[in-house]
Amino acid sequence: MSLSAIITSWRMLGEKDPEEICELASRMSFHDQQKGVQDYIHVQIRAICRAMDDILVLDEKLKPSSTSVKQSTRRSGLSFAVGANRTYPDTPAIAATRSMKTMELSNALRERIGYTLELKPSQVCHEEGGQGLYLSGKARMGAVVSFYPGVIYSPSTYRYIPGYPRVDAGNPYLISRYDGIVIDAQPWGCGGESRELWNGLFDREAAEFSWSSQRNKADVFVASTKQTTEEHVSNK
């Protein structure tokens, strides 16, 4: 946590002396360090979300009218069965979004925040090198560079992790946080344009195949050094 506090503080405080930032972090309690890191990461995530909204959310003039949406709404089978004919007050509709491919979205995001991520063949000279995660663009130290999706398990729910108690056998998508939270990204598969159906069951053979082909999948959240165009990002 001290390292995270130093890295995010460096980004917050700009060009201040690194020794001054380290001294500041050493004087902070664990709780204060945790809160400071979380608050600043939250600020960055809000900025990324605003950029995503600018890219994906349609202009007001391009959105379908509320009248046409109401007319196209069909009653459910349950409402017919119980004879319901109730009217509901207007509720905010989910924002209409543009249909974009992953690469188009990635390039648009890079134009707004200065960087994005790409999966390319690893530069590790080994037959099991797999895929590498690369930063395309420029990110300052302490910048949020990625999100790790997955099913979240607190310590009290570990027994529900597929494969329990040997939860880490053949599952390279399983990571743990400093606070005991475990995140299983196996349902997300390899990403890309296609989607993979996951029924929540543990398939050891599939997991081992996934491990051999994707063993270098990174779980980077915050840039620990200044990253520049086409530079490899790794958690190893």
Short mmCIF file of C-alpha atoms in Angstrom, two decimals:
data_model
loop_
_atom_site.label_atom_id
_atom_site.label_comp_id
_atom_site.label_asym_id
_atom_site.label_seq_id
_atom_site.Cartn_x
_atom_site.Cartn_y
_atom_site.Cartn_z
CA MET A 1 0.00 0.00 0.00
CA SER A 2 2.90 2.36 0.72
CA LEU A 3 4.16 1.89 -2.85
CA SER A 4 0.68 2.60 -4.24
CA ALA A 5 0.43 5.71 -2.08
CA ILE A 6 3.82 6.95 -3.31
CA ILE A 7 2.99 6.28 -6.97
CA THR A 8 -0.43 7.95 -6.88
CA SER A 9 0.91 10.82 -4.76
CA TRP A 10 3.64 11.43 -7.34
CA ARG A 11 0.94 11.88 -9.97
CA MET A 12 -1.13 14.12 -7.71
CA LEU A 13 1.71 16.33 -6.50
CA GLY A 14 3.30 16.70 -9.91
CA GLU A 15 6.94 17.74 -10.00
CA LYS A 16 7.61 17.73 -6.24
CA ASP A 17 10.80 16.17 -4.90
CA PRO A 18 10.41 12.34 -4.80
CA GLU A 19 12.03 12.26 -1.34
CA GLU A 20 9.39 14.67 -0.08
CA ILE A 21 6.65 12.42 -1.45
CA CYS A 22 8.23 9.33 0.18
CA GLU A 23 8.47 11.15 3.50
CA LEU A 24 4.82 12.19 3.21
CA ALA A 25 3.78 8.57 2.58
CA SER A 26 5.82 7.29 5.54
CA ARG A 27 4.01 9.69 7.90
CA MET A 28 0.58 8.52 6.80
CA SER A 29 -1.26 5.73 8.58
CA PHE A 30 -2.34 2.66 6.60
CA HIS A 31 -5.94 3.91 6.65
CA ASP A 32 -4.92 7.33 5.34
CA GLN A 33 -2.79 5.75 2.61
CA GLN A 34 -5.66 3.49 1.60
CA LYS A 35 -8.14 6.36 1.49
CA GLY A 36 -5.76 8.59 -0.46
CA VAL A 37 -5.10 5.92 -3.07
CA GLN A 38 -8.77 5.01 -3.42
CA ASP A 39 -9.89 8.65 -3.67
CA TYR A 40 -7.41 9.52 -6.39
CA ILE A 41 -8.05 6.34 -8.35
CA HIS A 42 -11.76 7.18 -8.13
CA VAL A 43 -11.06 10.60 -9.65
CA GLN A 44 -9.22 8.97 -12.55
CA ILE A 45 -11.94 6.38 -13.11
CA ARG A 46 -14.56 9.13 -13.29
CA ALA A 47 -12.47 10.89 -15.93
CA ILE A 48 -12.15 7.67 -17.95
CA CYS A 49 -15.90 7.07 -17.68
CA ARG A 50 -16.62 10.59 -18.92
CA ALA A 51 -14.36 9.92 -21.90
CA MET A 52 -16.21 6.66 -22.58
CA ASP A 53 -19.54 8.51 -22.42
CA ASP A 54 -18.28 11.05 -24.94
CA ILE A 55 -17.38 8.19 -27.27
CA LEU A 56 -20.36 5.88 -26.86
CA VAL A 57 -23.42 7.87 -25.82
CA LEU A 58 -25.51 9.10 -28.74
CA ASP A 59 -26.37 12.77 -29.16
CA GLU A 60 -29.84 13.77 -27.96
CA LYS A 61 -31.04 14.40 -31.51
CA LEU A 62 -30.05 10.87 -32.54
CA LYS A 63 -31.82 9.11 -29.66
CA PRO A 64 -35.24 7.52 -30.30
CA SER A 65 -38.15 9.52 -28.94
CA SER A 66 -39.76 8.41 -25.68
CA THR A 67 -43.09 8.05 -27.53
CA SER A 68 -41.71 5.50 -29.98
CA VAL A 69 -40.08 3.60 -27.12
CA LYS A 70 -43.38 3.41 -25.23
CA GLN A 71 -45.25 2.27 -28.32
CA SER A 72 -42.76 -0.52 -28.94
CA THR A 73 -42.95 -1.78 -25.35
CA ARG A 74 -44.73 -5.13 -25.11
CA ARG A 75 -46.52 -6.48 -22.07
CA SER A 76 -44.93 -9.52 -20.45
CA GLY A 77 -46.60 -12.92 -20.26
CA LEU A 78 -46.92 -12.51 -16.50
CA SER A 79 -48.85 -9.25 -16.87
CA PHE A 80 -51.32 -10.96 -19.21
CA ALA A 81 -51.68 -13.89 -16.80
CA VAL A 82 -52.54 -11.75 -13.77
CA GLY A 83 -54.50 -9.19 -15.76
CA ALA A 84 -52.25 -6.32 -14.87
CA ASN A 85 -52.91 -3.10 -16.71
CA ARG A 86 -51.01 -0.63 -14.61
CA THR A 87 -49.28 2.47 -15.87
CA TYR A 88 -45.94 3.52 -14.47
CA PRO A 89 -44.46 7.01 -14.20
CA ASP A 90 -41.74 7.89 -16.65
CA THR A 91 -38.38 6.50 -15.56
CA PRO A 92 -34.96 7.43 -16.94
CA ALA A 93 -34.16 5.20 -19.90
CA ILE A 94 -30.78 3.55 -20.34
CA ALA A 95 -28.62 5.76 -22.52
CA ALA A 96 -28.54 4.74 -26.17
CA THR A 97 -25.00 3.94 -27.30
CA ARG A 98 -23.13 3.68 -30.58
CA SER A 99 -22.21 0.29 -31.95
CA MET A 100 -18.42 0.19 -32.15
CA LYS A 101 -15.79 -2.49 -32.57
CA THR A 102 -13.18 -2.91 -29.86
CA MET A 103 -10.38 -1.41 -31.97
CA GLU A 104 -12.48 1.65 -32.87
CA LEU A 105 -13.34 2.22 -29.22
CA SER A 106 -9.72 1.71 -28.19
CA ASN A 107 -8.43 4.27 -30.69
CA ALA A 108 -11.08 6.80 -29.70
CA LEU A 109 -10.19 6.37 -26.02
CA ARG A 110 -6.51 6.88 -26.77
CA GLU A 111 -7.31 10.19 -28.48
CA ARG A 112 -9.03 11.40 -25.30
CA ILE A 113 -6.87 10.12 -22.44
CA GLY A 114 -3.57 9.61 -24.26
CA TYR A 115 -3.18 5.84 -24.03
CA THR A 116 -4.89 2.49 -24.42
CA LEU A 117 -3.97 -1.19 -24.16
CA GLU A 118 -3.31 -3.81 -26.81
CA LEU A 119 -2.83 -7.57 -26.77
CA LYS A 120 0.07 -8.73 -28.94
CA PRO A 121 2.37 -11.75 -29.08
CA SER A 122 4.68 -11.71 -26.08
CA GLN A 123 8.31 -10.67 -26.51
CA VAL A 124 9.32 -13.48 -24.16
CA CYS A 125 11.39 -15.88 -26.27
CA HIS A 126 9.67 -19.08 -25.22
CA GLU A 127 7.23 -21.46 -26.86
CA GLU A 128 4.74 -20.74 -24.07
CA GLY A 129 5.25 -16.99 -24.22
CA GLY A 130 1.59 -16.49 -25.12
CA GLN A 131 0.16 -12.99 -25.34
CA GLY A 132 1.62 -9.80 -23.91
CA LEU A 133 -0.25 -6.73 -22.69
CA TYR A 134 1.12 -3.51 -24.20
CA LEU A 135 0.48 0.14 -23.52
CA SER A 136 -0.12 2.14 -26.69
CA GLY A 137 0.43 5.84 -26.09
CA LYS A 138 1.87 7.60 -23.04
CA ALA A 139 0.77 7.25 -19.39
CA ARG A 140 2.23 9.05 -16.41
CA MET A 141 3.31 7.18 -13.30
CA GLY A 142 0.28 6.54 -11.10
CA ALA A 143 -2.21 6.54 -13.97
CA VAL A 144 -4.95 3.92 -14.02
CA VAL A 145 -4.17 1.86 -17.11
CA SER A 146 -6.62 -1.06 -16.90
CA PHE A 147 -9.48 -2.71 -15.08
CA TYR A 148 -9.51 -6.39 -14.12
CA PRO A 149 -13.03 -7.80 -14.59
CA GLY A 150 -14.33 -10.86 -12.82
CA VAL A 151 -16.50 -12.47 -10.20
CA ILE A 152 -15.57 -11.11 -6.76
CA TYR A 153 -15.31 -13.39 -3.72
CA SER A 154 -14.85 -12.15 -0.15
CA PRO A 155 -13.14 -14.46 2.38
CA SER A 156 -16.53 -15.67 3.65
CA THR A 157 -17.49 -16.86 0.14
CA TYR A 158 -14.27 -18.62 -0.88
CA ARG A 159 -16.09 -21.98 -0.83
CA TYR A 160 -18.15 -20.87 -3.83
CA ILE A 161 -15.08 -20.40 -6.05
CA PRO A 162 -15.11 -23.05 -8.82
CA GLY A 163 -12.71 -25.87 -7.97
CA TYR A 164 -12.68 -25.13 -4.22
CA PRO A 165 -10.53 -25.87 -2.24
CA ARG A 166 -7.90 -26.12 -5.02
CA VAL A 167 -9.10 -22.87 -6.54
CA ASP A 168 -5.80 -21.93 -8.19
CA ALA A 169 -5.28 -25.24 -10.01
CA GLY A 170 -5.17 -24.45 -13.72
CA ASN A 171 -6.86 -21.06 -13.41
CA PRO A 172 -4.47 -18.22 -14.41
CA TYR A 173 -7.32 -15.71 -14.27
CA LEU A 174 -7.60 -15.89 -10.46
CA ILE A 175 -5.96 -13.06 -8.51
CA SER A 176 -6.09 -11.94 -4.89
CA ARG A 177 -5.97 -8.44 -3.44
CA TYR A 178 -4.21 -7.17 -0.33
CA ASP A 179 -7.55 -7.11 1.54
CA GLY A 180 -8.34 -10.79 0.95
CA ILE A 181 -10.73 -10.26 -1.96
CA VAL A 182 -10.32 -12.83 -4.75
CA ILE A 183 -11.28 -11.99 -8.36
CA ASP A 184 -11.95 -14.72 -10.91
CA ALA A 185 -11.84 -13.41 -14.48
CA GLN A 186 -12.27 -16.83 -16.09
CA PRO A 187 -15.88 -16.03 -17.17
CA TRP A 188 -14.51 -13.23 -19.36
CA GLY A 189 -12.32 -15.59 -21.39
CA CYS A 190 -9.77 -14.08 -23.75
CA GLY A 191 -11.79 -10.99 -24.61
CA GLY A 192 -11.97 -9.62 -28.13
CA GLU A 193 -15.03 -9.14 -30.31
CA SER A 194 -16.59 -12.52 -29.54
CA ARG A 195 -18.27 -13.55 -26.31
CA GLU A 196 -17.86 -16.91 -24.64
CA LEU A 197 -20.65 -18.63 -22.72
CA TRP A 198 -19.66 -19.67 -19.19
CA ASN A 199 -22.00 -21.78 -17.07
CA GLY A 200 -20.18 -21.23 -13.79
CA LEU A 201 -18.73 -24.74 -13.69
CA PHE A 202 -15.03 -25.50 -13.41
CA ASP A 203 -13.55 -27.17 -16.49
CA ARG A 204 -10.00 -28.23 -15.62
CA GLU A 205 -9.08 -29.32 -19.16
CA ALA A 206 -10.25 -26.01 -20.63
CA ALA A 207 -8.53 -24.13 -17.84
CA GLU A 208 -5.21 -25.88 -18.51
CA PHE A 209 -5.50 -25.10 -22.23
CA SER A 210 -6.27 -21.48 -21.38
CA TRP A 211 -3.27 -21.36 -19.05
CA SER A 212 -0.87 -22.62 -21.72
CA SER A 213 -2.09 -20.11 -24.29
CA GLN A 214 -2.61 -17.10 -22.03
CA ARG A 215 -0.16 -17.53 -19.15
CA ASN A 216 1.23 -14.00 -19.56
CA LYS A 217 -2.12 -12.29 -19.10
CA ALA A 218 -1.34 -9.23 -16.99
CA ASP A 219 -3.29 -7.84 -14.07
CA VAL A 220 -1.89 -4.31 -14.15
CA PHE A 221 -4.01 -1.54 -12.65
CA VAL A 222 -1.71 1.44 -12.10
CA ALA A 223 1.38 2.39 -14.08
CA SER A 224 4.43 1.96 -11.85
CA THR A 225 6.78 3.70 -14.27
CA LYS A 226 6.35 6.14 -17.11
CA GLN A 227 5.05 4.12 -20.04
CA THR A 228 5.50 5.19 -23.64
CA THR A 229 4.25 4.06 -27.02
CA GLU A 230 4.39 0.31 -27.68
CA GLU A 231 6.01 -0.45 -24.32
CA HIS A 232 5.30 -3.81 -22.73
CA VAL A 233 3.27 -3.75 -19.52
CA SER A 234 3.81 -6.66 -17.17
CA ASN A 235 3.00 -7.66 -13.62
CA LYS A 236 5.96 -9.99 -13.33
#
